[in-house]
Amino acid sequence: MRKILIVGSGQSGLQLALSLQEHGYDVTVMSARTPDEIRAGWVTSTQCMFADALAIERKHGLNLWDDVAPRVAGQGFSMAGPDGQRALNWIASWDGGPAQSIDQRVKMAAWLELFEERGGNVVIHGVTTADLNGLARLYELVIVAAGKGELVQLFDRDPSRSPYTKPQRRLSVSYVHGQESRPERPGTTDVWMNIIPGVGELINIPGYTLSGPCDIFYVSGIPGGPFDAFADRPPAEEQLRRHLELFRQYIPWEYERAKNAELTDGKAVLVGGYPPVVRRPVGELPSGGFVLGMADVVVANDPITGQGANNAAKCAESYLGSILENGDRPFDREWMQGAFDRYWEHAQWVTMFTNAMLQPPPPHVQQILGAAQTNPAVAKRFVNGFNNPTDFQHWLLDPAKTEEYLASV
Ligand SMILES: Cc1cc2nc3c(=O)[nH]c(=O)nc-3n(C[C@H](O)[C@H](O)[C@H](O)COP(=O)(O)OP(=O)(O)OC[C@H]3O[C@@H](n4cnc5c(N)ncnc54)[C@H](O)[C@@H]3O)c2cc1C
């Protein structure tokens, strides 16, 4: 049985650990926190996942919340006009099936327990680089899946793939109960992106948390603007109060639904922001050993397009394929680079699309967002791209291709 160490118990680390376990590998997961500590912690994400990523989880029997989580049918877009009205407002549903957002406190705690119940080795320990130096000798392969934590320092930034050096948005999140249904979509649950030009975005996501179904406000503020109002890390209740006040001023249609919302729990808020980055996938330890970075460690996009957890699922599945295909051969540096390159075939398009969405939309993208208002085919293709962003290269990331596409619909 080949021995593999995975450092980090998030979306990518646990999914890979559980799927390797299925194939008889001897896997150890090192986690900074126990399941109970994860459940008792602060929220970490909004983690909306689309059909293709959910299909990977289902394939490995990890879809433990399909019967209880809101089935998120579609994705809507509104753009605020100068008069406080909506200059754009449209929605389309996904062809591949509903999306789902399971609070990572719920999901990762349950997956960590499941991994252990199925015979996996769990070591609760916040791993340092010095630890890795010693540990690497004991395993045939070490994968670092520690998100955006300090271990990323083992992996050099790739400047050719990382156009930004500073955070492009300041993020703040509140999980709530008591939001009213959208008047024009009664009884449905949809993700809705509200764009306020020059200010930022509110993305409203139906989710499932420790206390059941909920709604998540994901506020993404352009640095220095009015949505960048949480640097003082206010107490949770004050953060929600500020969110509601911003909705009242900038997106009054959302305020009307949200005004009676209450936090789901005392740790249902998050404040942050980080520069998007692509790193080189192989880290070299002082001992001369090599470790492979996974998911956010090597490709961390701004969450504006909701791709990080989807990417983490796809990265873990891609690495699983590379490990299985390697058979009994050594997991050397060349193999590690090859495993990453295979994942990058997908991730490069997600990165390109997400980085583009951080800029004011160029005229050809404005044309698409406008056309989607009157043409359901355009709306559907745009929305489906969130499930499979590789499609954007064919019609959205290049003005000439956009022109050709718009002439064809
Ligand atoms: C505000 C916000 C909203 C987001 N919304 C979405 C969304 O809607 N959809 C989407 O797809 N993505 C979203 N994302 C991104 C998504 O959450 C991440 O990209 C995804 O969780 C990355 O998975 P991962 O496995 O790489 O790392 P993580 O899920 O971050 O897991 C890393 C794990 O490693 C552990 N760890 C860290 N350091 C150590 C150490 N030294 N030793 C041991 N363990 C360690 C951590 O405790 C954690 O458990 C969002 C992110 C943010 C911040």
GROMACS .gro file of C-alpha atoms and ligand atoms in nm:
model
  462
    1MET     CA    1   0.000   0.000   0.000
    2ARG     CA    2   0.154   0.332  -0.100
    3LYS     CA    3   0.187   0.584   0.184
    4ILE     CA    4   0.065   0.937   0.120
    5LEU     CA    5   0.055   1.237   0.355
    6ILE     CA    6  -0.193   1.518   0.298
    7VAL     CA    7  -0.147   1.836   0.501
    8GLY     CA    8  -0.475   2.030   0.539
    9SER     CA    9  -0.831   1.913   0.589
   10GLY     CA   10  -1.027   2.140   0.355
   11GLN     CA   11  -1.219   2.077   0.032
   12SER     CA   12  -0.921   1.949  -0.166
   13GLY     CA   13  -0.729   1.769   0.110
   14LEU     CA   14  -1.020   1.569   0.246
   15GLN     CA   15  -1.175   1.494  -0.093
   16LEU     CA   16  -0.842   1.354  -0.217
   17ALA     CA   17  -0.784   1.164   0.109
   18LEU     CA   18  -1.129   1.002   0.095
   19SER     CA   19  -1.101   0.915  -0.275
   20LEU     CA   20  -0.749   0.767  -0.234
   21GLN     CA   21  -0.883   0.566   0.058
   22GLU     CA   22  -1.143   0.416  -0.181
   23HIS     CA   23  -0.853   0.290  -0.393
   24GLY     CA   24  -0.671   0.128  -0.101
   25TYR     CA   25  -0.395   0.387  -0.041
   26ASP     CA   26  -0.254   0.433   0.309
   27VAL     CA   27  -0.339   0.800   0.365
   28THR     CA   28  -0.262   1.024   0.661
   29VAL     CA   29  -0.427   1.365   0.694
   30MET     CA   30  -0.274   1.630   0.916
   31SER     CA   31  -0.534   1.884   1.024
   32ALA     CA   32  -0.481   2.199   1.226
   33ARG     CA   33  -0.821   2.143   1.393
   34THR     CA   34  -1.043   1.860   1.525
   35PRO     CA   35  -1.395   1.817   1.381
   36ASP     CA   36  -1.545   1.980   1.692
   37GLU     CA   37  -1.306   2.273   1.665
   38ILE     CA   38  -1.400   2.315   1.298
   39ARG     CA   39  -1.772   2.320   1.387
   40ALA     CA   40  -1.713   2.567   1.670
   41GLY     CA   41  -1.503   2.799   1.452
   42TRP     CA   42  -1.573   3.102   1.233
   43VAL     CA   43  -1.717   3.061   0.884
   44THR     CA   44  -1.445   3.033   0.621
   45SER     CA   45  -1.610   3.080   0.281
   46THR     CA   46  -1.938   3.099   0.092
   47GLN     CA   47  -1.841   2.778  -0.097
   48CYS     CA   48  -2.113   2.772  -0.364
   49MET     CA   49  -2.040   2.466  -0.579
   50PHE     CA   50  -2.180   2.396  -0.924
   51ALA     CA   51  -2.292   2.076  -1.094
   52ASP     CA   52  -1.960   1.943  -1.228
   53ALA     CA   53  -1.784   1.978  -0.891
   54LEU     CA   54  -2.084   1.829  -0.709
   55ALA     CA   55  -2.081   1.537  -0.952
   56ILE     CA   56  -1.723   1.457  -0.843
   57GLU     CA   57  -1.833   1.453  -0.478
   58ARG     CA   58  -2.128   1.227  -0.566
   59LYS     CA   59  -1.903   0.989  -0.756
   60HIS     CA   60  -1.703   0.937  -0.434
   61GLY     CA   61  -2.012   0.913  -0.209
   62LEU     CA   62  -1.933   1.243  -0.036
   63ASN     CA   63  -2.267   1.412  -0.110
   64LEU     CA   64  -2.402   1.389   0.244
   65TRP     CA   65  -2.632   1.693   0.224
   66ASP     CA   66  -2.829   1.642  -0.100
   67ASP     CA   67  -3.154   1.581   0.093
   68VAL     CA   68  -3.130   1.882   0.323
   69ALA     CA   69  -2.944   2.159   0.140
   70PRO     CA   70  -3.133   2.416  -0.070
   71ARG     CA   71  -3.123   2.321  -0.439
   72VAL     CA   72  -2.996   2.642  -0.595
   73ALA     CA   73  -3.170   2.658  -0.931
   74GLY     CA   74  -3.023   2.955  -1.110
   75GLN     CA   75  -2.797   3.253  -1.112
   76GLY     CA   76  -2.922   3.609  -1.149
   77PHE     CA   77  -2.748   3.937  -1.223
   78SER     CA   78  -2.850   4.289  -1.132
   79MET     CA   79  -2.655   4.603  -1.202
   80ALA     CA   80  -2.728   4.920  -1.009
   81GLY     CA   81  -2.795   5.228  -1.219
   82PRO     CA   82  -2.715   5.581  -1.105
   83ASP     CA   83  -3.075   5.635  -0.984
   84GLY     CA   84  -3.075   5.341  -0.739
   85GLN     CA   85  -3.282   5.134  -0.982
   86ARG     CA   86  -3.162   4.821  -1.160
   87ALA     CA   87  -3.002   4.902  -1.496
   88LEU     CA   88  -2.982   4.527  -1.566
   89ASN     CA   89  -3.175   4.242  -1.408
   90TRP     CA   90  -3.185   3.889  -1.549
   91ILE     CA   91  -3.159   3.526  -1.448
   92ALA     CA   92  -3.089   3.188  -1.606
   93SER     CA   93  -3.073   2.838  -1.465
   94TRP     CA   94  -2.788   2.591  -1.500
   95ASP     CA   95  -2.819   2.312  -1.755
   96GLY     CA   96  -2.622   2.065  -1.543
   97GLY     CA   97  -2.844   2.083  -1.236
   98PRO     CA   98  -2.860   2.283  -0.915
   99ALA     CA   99  -2.573   2.431  -0.720
  100GLN     CA  100  -2.521   2.382  -0.347
  101SER     CA  101  -2.338   2.561  -0.067
  102ILE     CA  102  -2.260   2.361   0.248
  103ASP     CA  103  -2.094   2.564   0.524
  104GLN     CA  104  -1.737   2.433   0.535
  105ARG     CA  105  -1.770   2.403   0.914
  106VAL     CA  106  -2.041   2.141   0.853
  107LYS     CA  107  -1.879   1.969   0.556
  108MET     CA  108  -1.515   1.948   0.663
  109ALA     CA  109  -1.598   1.833   1.017
  110ALA     CA  110  -1.817   1.553   0.876
  111TRP     CA  111  -1.566   1.451   0.606
  112LEU     CA  112  -1.281   1.440   0.859
  113GLU     CA  113  -1.490   1.211   1.081
  114LEU     CA  114  -1.587   0.997   0.781
  115PHE     CA  115  -1.223   0.959   0.676
  116GLU     CA  116  -1.132   0.841   1.025
  117GLU     CA  117  -1.436   0.607   1.048
  118ARG     CA  118  -1.323   0.446   0.722
  119GLY     CA  119  -0.984   0.371   0.875
  120GLY     CA  120  -0.785   0.681   0.772
  121ASN     CA  121  -0.509   0.819   0.994
  122VAL     CA  122  -0.577   1.168   1.125
  123VAL     CA  123  -0.312   1.366   1.309
  124ILE     CA  124  -0.428   1.690   1.467
  125HIS     CA  125  -0.133   1.922   1.430
  126GLY     CA  126  -0.063   2.261   1.275
  127VAL     CA  127   0.226   2.160   1.048
  128THR     CA  128   0.536   2.377   1.006
  129THR     CA  129   0.797   2.366   0.730
  130ALA     CA  130   1.039   2.212   0.980
  131ASP     CA  131   0.785   1.933   1.049
  132LEU     CA  132   0.754   1.864   0.676
  133ASN     CA  133   1.128   1.828   0.645
  134GLY     CA  134   1.123   1.531   0.880
  135LEU     CA  135   0.786   1.390   0.770
  136ALA     CA  136   0.867   1.376   0.400
  137ARG     CA  137   1.108   1.088   0.455
  138LEU     CA  138   0.828   0.873   0.602
  139TYR     CA  139   0.593   0.899   0.301
  140GLU     CA  140   0.617   0.825  -0.069
  141LEU     CA  141   0.423   1.143  -0.151
  142VAL     CA  142   0.346   1.458   0.050
  143ILE     CA  143   0.070   1.690  -0.071
  144VAL     CA  144   0.025   2.034   0.083
  145ALA     CA  145  -0.344   2.130   0.080
  146ALA     CA  146  -0.327   2.395   0.350
  147GLY     CA  147  -0.519   2.669   0.165
  148LYS     CA  148  -0.381   3.019   0.198
  149GLY     CA  149  -0.196   2.948   0.525
  150GLU     CA  150   0.173   2.997   0.595
  151LEU     CA  151   0.290   2.680   0.420
  152VAL     CA  152   0.237   2.857   0.083
  153GLN     CA  153   0.580   3.006   0.144
  154LEU     CA  154   0.725   2.673   0.028
  155PHE     CA  155   0.593   2.747  -0.321
  156ASP     CA  156   0.730   3.036  -0.529
  157ARG     CA  157   0.486   3.284  -0.682
  158ASP     CA  158   0.469   3.252  -1.061
  159PRO     CA  159   0.472   3.618  -1.173
  160SER     CA  160   0.389   3.528  -1.534
  161ARG     CA  161   0.051   3.390  -1.420
  162SER     CA  162  -0.016   3.635  -1.135
  163PRO     CA  163  -0.106   3.981  -1.265
  164TYR     CA  164  -0.197   4.124  -0.923
  165THR     CA  165   0.022   4.189  -0.621
  166LYS     CA  166  -0.248   4.341  -0.397
  167PRO     CA  167  -0.601   4.233  -0.299
  168GLN     CA  168  -0.849   4.352  -0.562
  169ARG     CA  169  -1.148   4.329  -0.326
  170ARG     CA  170  -1.214   4.352   0.050
  171LEU     CA  171  -1.447   4.070   0.150
  172SER     CA  172  -1.707   4.046   0.422
  173VAL     CA  173  -1.960   3.771   0.475
  174SER     CA  174  -2.268   3.722   0.698
  175TYR     CA  175  -2.472   3.399   0.725
  176VAL     CA  176  -2.835   3.477   0.808
  177HIS     CA  177  -3.178   3.334   0.873
  178GLY     CA  178  -3.497   3.526   0.797
  179GLN     CA  179  -3.430   3.673   0.454
  180GLU     CA  180  -3.750   3.695   0.253
  181SER     CA  181  -3.799   3.527  -0.081
  182ARG     CA  182  -3.720   3.728  -0.397
  183PRO     CA  183  -4.053   3.888  -0.501
  184GLU     CA  184  -4.003   3.813  -0.872
  185ARG     CA  185  -3.894   3.451  -0.798
  186PRO     CA  186  -4.123   3.338  -0.513
  187GLY     CA  187  -4.038   2.998  -0.370
  188THR     CA  188  -3.711   2.956  -0.563
  189THR     CA  189  -3.357   2.966  -0.440
  190ASP     CA  190  -3.103   3.134  -0.667
  191VAL     CA  191  -2.758   3.281  -0.641
  192TRP     CA  192  -2.781   3.649  -0.726
  193MET     CA  193  -2.492   3.878  -0.814
  194ASN     CA  194  -2.560   4.249  -0.765
  195ILE     CA  195  -2.297   4.471  -0.926
  196ILE     CA  196  -2.258   4.831  -0.812
  197PRO     CA  197  -2.013   4.987  -1.063
  198GLY     CA  198  -1.712   5.144  -0.893
  199VAL     CA  199  -1.823   5.016  -0.550
  200GLY     CA  200  -1.826   4.636  -0.558
  201GLU     CA  201  -2.069   4.347  -0.547
  202LEU     CA  202  -2.319   4.174  -0.321
  203ILE     CA  203  -2.356   3.807  -0.399
  204ASN     CA  204  -2.651   3.648  -0.229
  205ILE     CA  205  -2.615   3.270  -0.187
  206PRO     CA  206  -2.862   3.021  -0.041
  207GLY     CA  207  -2.665   2.784   0.183
  208TYR     CA  208  -2.681   2.517   0.451
  209THR     CA  209  -2.520   2.583   0.788
  210LEU     CA  210  -2.498   2.436   1.139
  211SER     CA  211  -2.862   2.533   1.204
  212GLY     CA  212  -3.002   2.430   0.864
  213PRO     CA  213  -3.086   2.623   0.545
  214CYS     CA  214  -2.970   2.985   0.546
  215ASP     CA  215  -2.878   3.275   0.320
  216ILE     CA  216  -2.527   3.411   0.282
  217PHE     CA  217  -2.440   3.774   0.207
  218TYR     CA  218  -2.105   3.794   0.035
  219VAL     CA  219  -2.001   4.159   0.010
  220SER     CA  220  -1.703   4.230  -0.213
  221GLY     CA  221  -1.576   4.587  -0.195
  222ILE     CA  222  -1.337   4.774  -0.421
  223PRO     CA  223  -1.054   4.882  -0.185
  224GLY     CA  224  -1.107   5.231  -0.045
  225GLY     CA  225  -1.473   5.242  -0.153
  226PRO     CA  226  -1.791   5.235   0.058
  227PHE     CA  227  -1.811   4.851   0.065
  228ASP     CA  228  -1.459   4.842   0.213
  229ALA     CA  229  -1.601   4.915   0.559
  230PHE     CA  230  -1.494   4.623   0.775
  231ALA     CA  231  -1.119   4.665   0.829
  232ASP     CA  232  -1.185   4.729   1.199
  233ARG     CA  233  -1.337   4.377   1.221
  234PRO     CA  234  -1.655   4.486   1.402
  235PRO     CA  235  -1.845   4.250   1.633
  236ALA     CA  236  -2.068   4.010   1.437
  237GLU     CA  237  -2.397   4.193   1.499
  238GLU     CA  238  -2.241   4.525   1.400
  239GLN     CA  239  -2.107   4.370   1.080
  240LEU     CA  240  -2.457   4.256   0.981
  241ARG     CA  241  -2.598   4.600   1.069
  242ARG     CA  242  -2.342   4.763   0.839
  243HIS     CA  243  -2.420   4.513   0.561
  244LEU     CA  244  -2.790   4.599   0.580
  245GLU     CA  245  -2.717   4.973   0.581
  246LEU     CA  246  -2.502   4.935   0.266
  247PHE     CA  247  -2.782   4.738   0.097
  248ARG     CA  248  -3.031   5.012   0.190
  249GLN     CA  249  -2.812   5.278   0.030
  250TYR     CA  250  -2.679   5.098  -0.279
  251ILE     CA  251  -2.907   4.802  -0.358
  252PRO     CA  252  -3.246   4.886  -0.207
  253TRP     CA  253  -3.416   4.589  -0.377
  254GLU     CA  254  -3.195   4.357  -0.172
  255TYR     CA  255  -3.248   4.559   0.147
  256GLU     CA  256  -3.624   4.504   0.125
  257ARG     CA  257  -3.572   4.126   0.140
  258ALA     CA  258  -3.290   4.132   0.392
  259LYS     CA  259  -3.398   4.392   0.647
  260ASN     CA  260  -3.527   4.143   0.907
  261ALA     CA  261  -3.240   3.896   0.870
  262GLU     CA  262  -3.055   3.770   1.177
  263LEU     CA  263  -2.717   3.599   1.206
  264THR     CA  264  -2.731   3.219   1.213
  265ASP     CA  265  -2.481   3.207   1.501
  266GLY     CA  266  -2.219   3.414   1.679
  267LYS     CA  267  -1.938   3.309   1.441
  268ALA     CA  268  -2.131   3.346   1.116
  269VAL     CA  269  -1.921   3.635   0.983
  270LEU     CA  270  -1.592   3.670   0.802
  271VAL     CA  271  -1.372   3.962   0.691
  272GLY     CA  272  -1.072   3.933   0.461
  273GLY     CA  273  -0.909   3.992   0.124
  274TYR     CA  274  -0.601   3.854  -0.052
  275PRO     CA  275  -0.417   3.899  -0.383
  276PRO     CA  276  -0.501   3.632  -0.642
  277VAL     CA  277  -0.191   3.424  -0.707
  278VAL     CA  278  -0.058   3.127  -0.903
  279ARG     CA  279   0.240   2.949  -0.747
  280ARG     CA  280   0.491   2.696  -0.872
  281PRO     CA  281   0.356   2.353  -0.777
  282VAL     CA  282   0.666   2.185  -0.636
  283GLY     CA  283   0.813   2.292  -0.303
  284GLU     CA  284   1.166   2.191  -0.211
  285LEU     CA  285   1.240   2.114   0.153
  286PRO     CA  286   1.573   2.194   0.320
  287SER     CA  287   1.635   1.816   0.330
  288GLY     CA  288   1.616   1.807  -0.051
  289GLY     CA  289   1.273   1.635  -0.054
  290PHE     CA  290   0.986   1.761  -0.271
  291VAL     CA  291   0.621   1.831  -0.184
  292LEU     CA  292   0.329   1.898  -0.420
  293GLY     CA  293   0.093   2.193  -0.363
  294MET     CA  294  -0.281   2.148  -0.423
  295ALA     CA  295  -0.579   2.380  -0.488
  296ASP     CA  296  -0.555   2.723  -0.315
  297VAL     CA  297  -0.189   2.660  -0.228
  298VAL     CA  298  -0.102   2.680  -0.597
  299VAL     CA  299  -0.397   2.860  -0.764
  300ALA     CA  300  -0.582   3.107  -0.539
  301ASN     CA  301  -0.838   3.316  -0.727
  302ASP     CA  302  -1.038   3.603  -0.581
  303PRO     CA  303  -1.374   3.454  -0.473
  304ILE     CA  304  -1.575   3.700  -0.686
  305THR     CA  305  -1.665   3.424  -0.934
  306GLY     CA  306  -1.715   3.155  -0.669
  307GLN     CA  307  -1.460   2.917  -0.818
  308GLY     CA  308  -1.216   2.826  -0.536
  309ALA     CA  309  -1.401   2.531  -0.384
  310ASN     CA  310  -1.505   2.415  -0.734
  311ASN     CA  311  -1.139   2.434  -0.837
  312ALA     CA  312  -1.035   2.251  -0.521
  313ALA     CA  313  -1.273   1.964  -0.606
  314LYS     CA  314  -1.146   1.952  -0.965
  315CYS     CA  315  -0.780   1.974  -0.856
  316ALA     CA  316  -0.825   1.687  -0.609
  317GLU     CA  317  -0.994   1.476  -0.879
  318SER     CA  318  -0.723   1.557  -1.133
  319TYR     CA  319  -0.446   1.470  -0.882
  320LEU     CA  320  -0.630   1.145  -0.800
  321GLY     CA  321  -0.615   1.052  -1.169
  322SER     CA  322  -0.242   1.135  -1.187
  323ILE     CA  323  -0.166   0.931  -0.872
  324LEU     CA  324  -0.361   0.627  -0.992
  325GLU     CA  325  -0.200   0.641  -1.337
  326ASN     CA  326   0.148   0.659  -1.183
  327GLY     CA  327   0.106   0.303  -1.054
  328ASP     CA  328   0.415   0.190  -0.861
  329ARG     CA  329   0.649   0.448  -1.012
  330PRO     CA  330   0.811   0.712  -0.785
  331PHE     CA  331   0.634   1.041  -0.718
  332ASP     CA  332   0.932   1.248  -0.826
  333ARG     CA  333   0.962   1.614  -0.917
  334GLU     CA  334   0.873   1.553  -1.286
  335TRP     CA  335   0.561   1.362  -1.188
  336MET     CA  336   0.456   1.647  -0.955
  337GLN     CA  337   0.501   1.909  -1.228
  338GLY     CA  338   0.304   1.689  -1.469
  339ALA     CA  339   0.018   1.646  -1.220
  340PHE     CA  340  -0.008   2.023  -1.181
  341ASP     CA  341   0.018   2.089  -1.557
  342ARG     CA  342  -0.277   1.857  -1.613
  343TYR     CA  343  -0.486   2.052  -1.358
  344TRP     CA  344  -0.368   2.385  -1.503
  345GLU     CA  345  -0.525   2.290  -1.840
  346HIS     CA  346  -0.854   2.361  -1.662
  347ALA     CA  347  -0.748   2.613  -1.398
  348GLN     CA  348  -0.587   2.859  -1.642
  349TRP     CA  349  -0.930   2.949  -1.786
  350VAL     CA  350  -1.084   2.990  -1.443
  351THR     CA  351  -0.796   3.218  -1.345
  352MET     CA  352  -0.821   3.423  -1.663
  353PHE     CA  353  -1.198   3.465  -1.628
  354THR     CA  354  -1.181   3.550  -1.257
  355ASN     CA  355  -0.900   3.803  -1.299
  356ALA     CA  356  -1.099   3.967  -1.582
  357MET     CA  357  -1.408   3.996  -1.358
  358LEU     CA  358  -1.204   4.203  -1.111
  359GLN     CA  359  -1.171   4.483  -1.366
  360PRO     CA  360  -1.449   4.714  -1.484
  361PRO     CA  361  -1.615   4.515  -1.767
  362PRO     CA  362  -1.470   4.606  -2.110
  363PRO     CA  363  -1.720   4.702  -2.384
  364HIS     CA  364  -1.754   4.349  -2.526
  365VAL     CA  365  -1.841   4.205  -2.182
  366GLN     CA  366  -2.086   4.491  -2.123
  367GLN     CA  367  -2.246   4.392  -2.453
  368ILE     CA  368  -2.285   4.034  -2.331
  369LEU     CA  369  -2.436   4.138  -1.997
  370GLY     CA  370  -2.675   4.369  -2.183
  371ALA     CA  371  -2.767   4.106  -2.445
  372ALA     CA  372  -2.843   3.856  -2.167
  373GLN     CA  373  -3.123   4.088  -2.052
  374THR     CA  374  -3.322   4.023  -2.369
  375ASN     CA  375  -3.175   3.699  -2.505
  376PRO     CA  376  -3.213   3.391  -2.278
  377ALA     CA  377  -2.954   3.196  -2.482
  378VAL     CA  378  -2.685   3.451  -2.395
  379ALA     CA  379  -2.790   3.454  -2.029
  380LYS     CA  380  -2.778   3.075  -2.014
  381ARG     CA  381  -2.435   3.048  -2.172
  382PHE     CA  382  -2.292   3.307  -1.932
  383VAL     CA  383  -2.441   3.135  -1.627
  384ASN     CA  384  -2.332   2.789  -1.742
  385GLY     CA  385  -1.977   2.923  -1.766
  386PHE     CA  386  -1.966   2.939  -1.386
  387ASN     CA  387  -2.002   2.561  -1.386
  388ASN     CA  388  -1.745   2.517  -1.663
  389PRO     CA  389  -1.532   2.832  -1.708
  390THR     CA  390  -1.325   2.670  -1.987
  391ASP     CA  391  -1.612   2.768  -2.220
  392PHE     CA  392  -1.538   3.141  -2.179
  393GLN     CA  393  -1.225   3.114  -2.396
  394HIS     CA  394  -1.451   3.045  -2.695
  395TRP     CA  395  -1.674   3.352  -2.672
  396LEU     CA  396  -1.606   3.594  -2.387
  397LEU     CA  397  -1.233   3.640  -2.323
  398ASP     CA  398  -1.163   3.777  -2.671
  399PRO     CA  399  -1.360   4.074  -2.819
  400ALA     CA  400  -1.346   3.928  -3.175
  401LYS     CA  401  -1.498   3.599  -3.057
  402THR     CA  402  -1.767   3.788  -2.864
  403GLU     CA  403  -1.860   3.980  -3.177
  404GLU     CA  404  -1.878   3.657  -3.376
  405TYR     CA  405  -2.092   3.492  -3.106
  406LEU     CA  406  -2.334   3.784  -3.073
  407ALA     CA  407  -2.381   3.786  -3.451
  408SER     CA  408  -2.478   3.417  -3.432
  409VAL     CA  409  -2.754   3.438  -3.167
  410LIG     C1  410  -1.514   3.497   0.147
  410LIG     C2  411  -1.491   3.378   0.059
  410LIG     C3  412  -1.595   3.331  -0.020
  410LIG     C4  413  -1.575   3.222  -0.105
  410LIG     N1  414  -1.679   3.177  -0.179
  410LIG     C5  415  -1.663   3.072  -0.262
  410LIG     C6  416  -1.772   3.022  -0.339
  410LIG     O1  417  -1.886   3.070  -0.330
  410LIG     N2  418  -1.749   2.916  -0.421
  410LIG     C7  419  -1.626   2.856  -0.430
  410LIG     O2  420  -1.612   2.761  -0.507
  410LIG     N3  421  -1.522   2.901  -0.357
  410LIG     C8  422  -1.538   3.006  -0.273
  410LIG     N4  423  -1.433   3.050  -0.198
  410LIG     C9  424  -1.301   2.983  -0.209
  410LIG    C10  425  -1.296   2.850  -0.134
  410LIG     O3  426  -1.341   2.865  -0.003
  410LIG    C11  427  -1.152   2.799  -0.134
  410LIG     O4  428  -1.093   2.822  -0.258
  410LIG    C12  429  -1.144   2.650  -0.103
  410LIG     O5  430  -1.194   2.622   0.025
  410LIG    C13  431  -1.000   2.605  -0.114
  410LIG     O6  432  -0.988   2.470  -0.077
  410LIG     P1  433  -0.848   2.416  -0.027
  410LIG     O7  434  -0.866   2.272  -0.004
  410LIG     O8  435  -0.740   2.462  -0.116
  410LIG     O9  436  -0.820   2.493   0.110
  410LIG     P2  437  -0.909   2.517   0.238
  410LIG    O10  438  -1.049   2.478   0.216
  410LIG    O11  439  -0.878   2.656   0.282
  410LIG    O12  440  -0.849   2.415   0.345
  410LIG    C14  441  -0.721   2.430   0.399
  410LIG    C15  442  -0.715   2.353   0.530
  410LIG    O13  443  -0.580   2.345   0.573
  410LIG    C16  444  -0.574   2.373   0.711
  410LIG     N5  445  -0.439   2.423   0.738
  410LIG    C17  446  -0.386   2.542   0.705
  410LIG     N6  447  -0.258   2.548   0.744
  410LIG    C18  448  -0.231   2.430   0.804
  410LIG    C19  449  -0.115   2.375   0.864
  410LIG     N7  450  -0.001   2.446   0.871
  410LIG     N8  451  -0.122   2.252   0.917
  410LIG    C20  452  -0.237   2.179   0.911
  410LIG     N9  453  -0.350   2.225   0.854
  410LIG    C21  454  -0.345   2.349   0.801
  410LIG    C22  455  -0.683   2.476   0.733
  410LIG    O14  456  -0.722   2.480   0.870
  410LIG    C23  457  -0.792   2.420   0.643
  410LIG    O15  458  -0.865   2.321   0.709
  410LIG    C24  459  -1.448   3.158  -0.111
  410LIG    C25  460  -1.344   3.204  -0.030
  410LIG    C26  461  -1.365   3.312   0.054
  410LIG    C27  462  -1.251   3.361   0.140
   0.00000   0.00000   0.00000
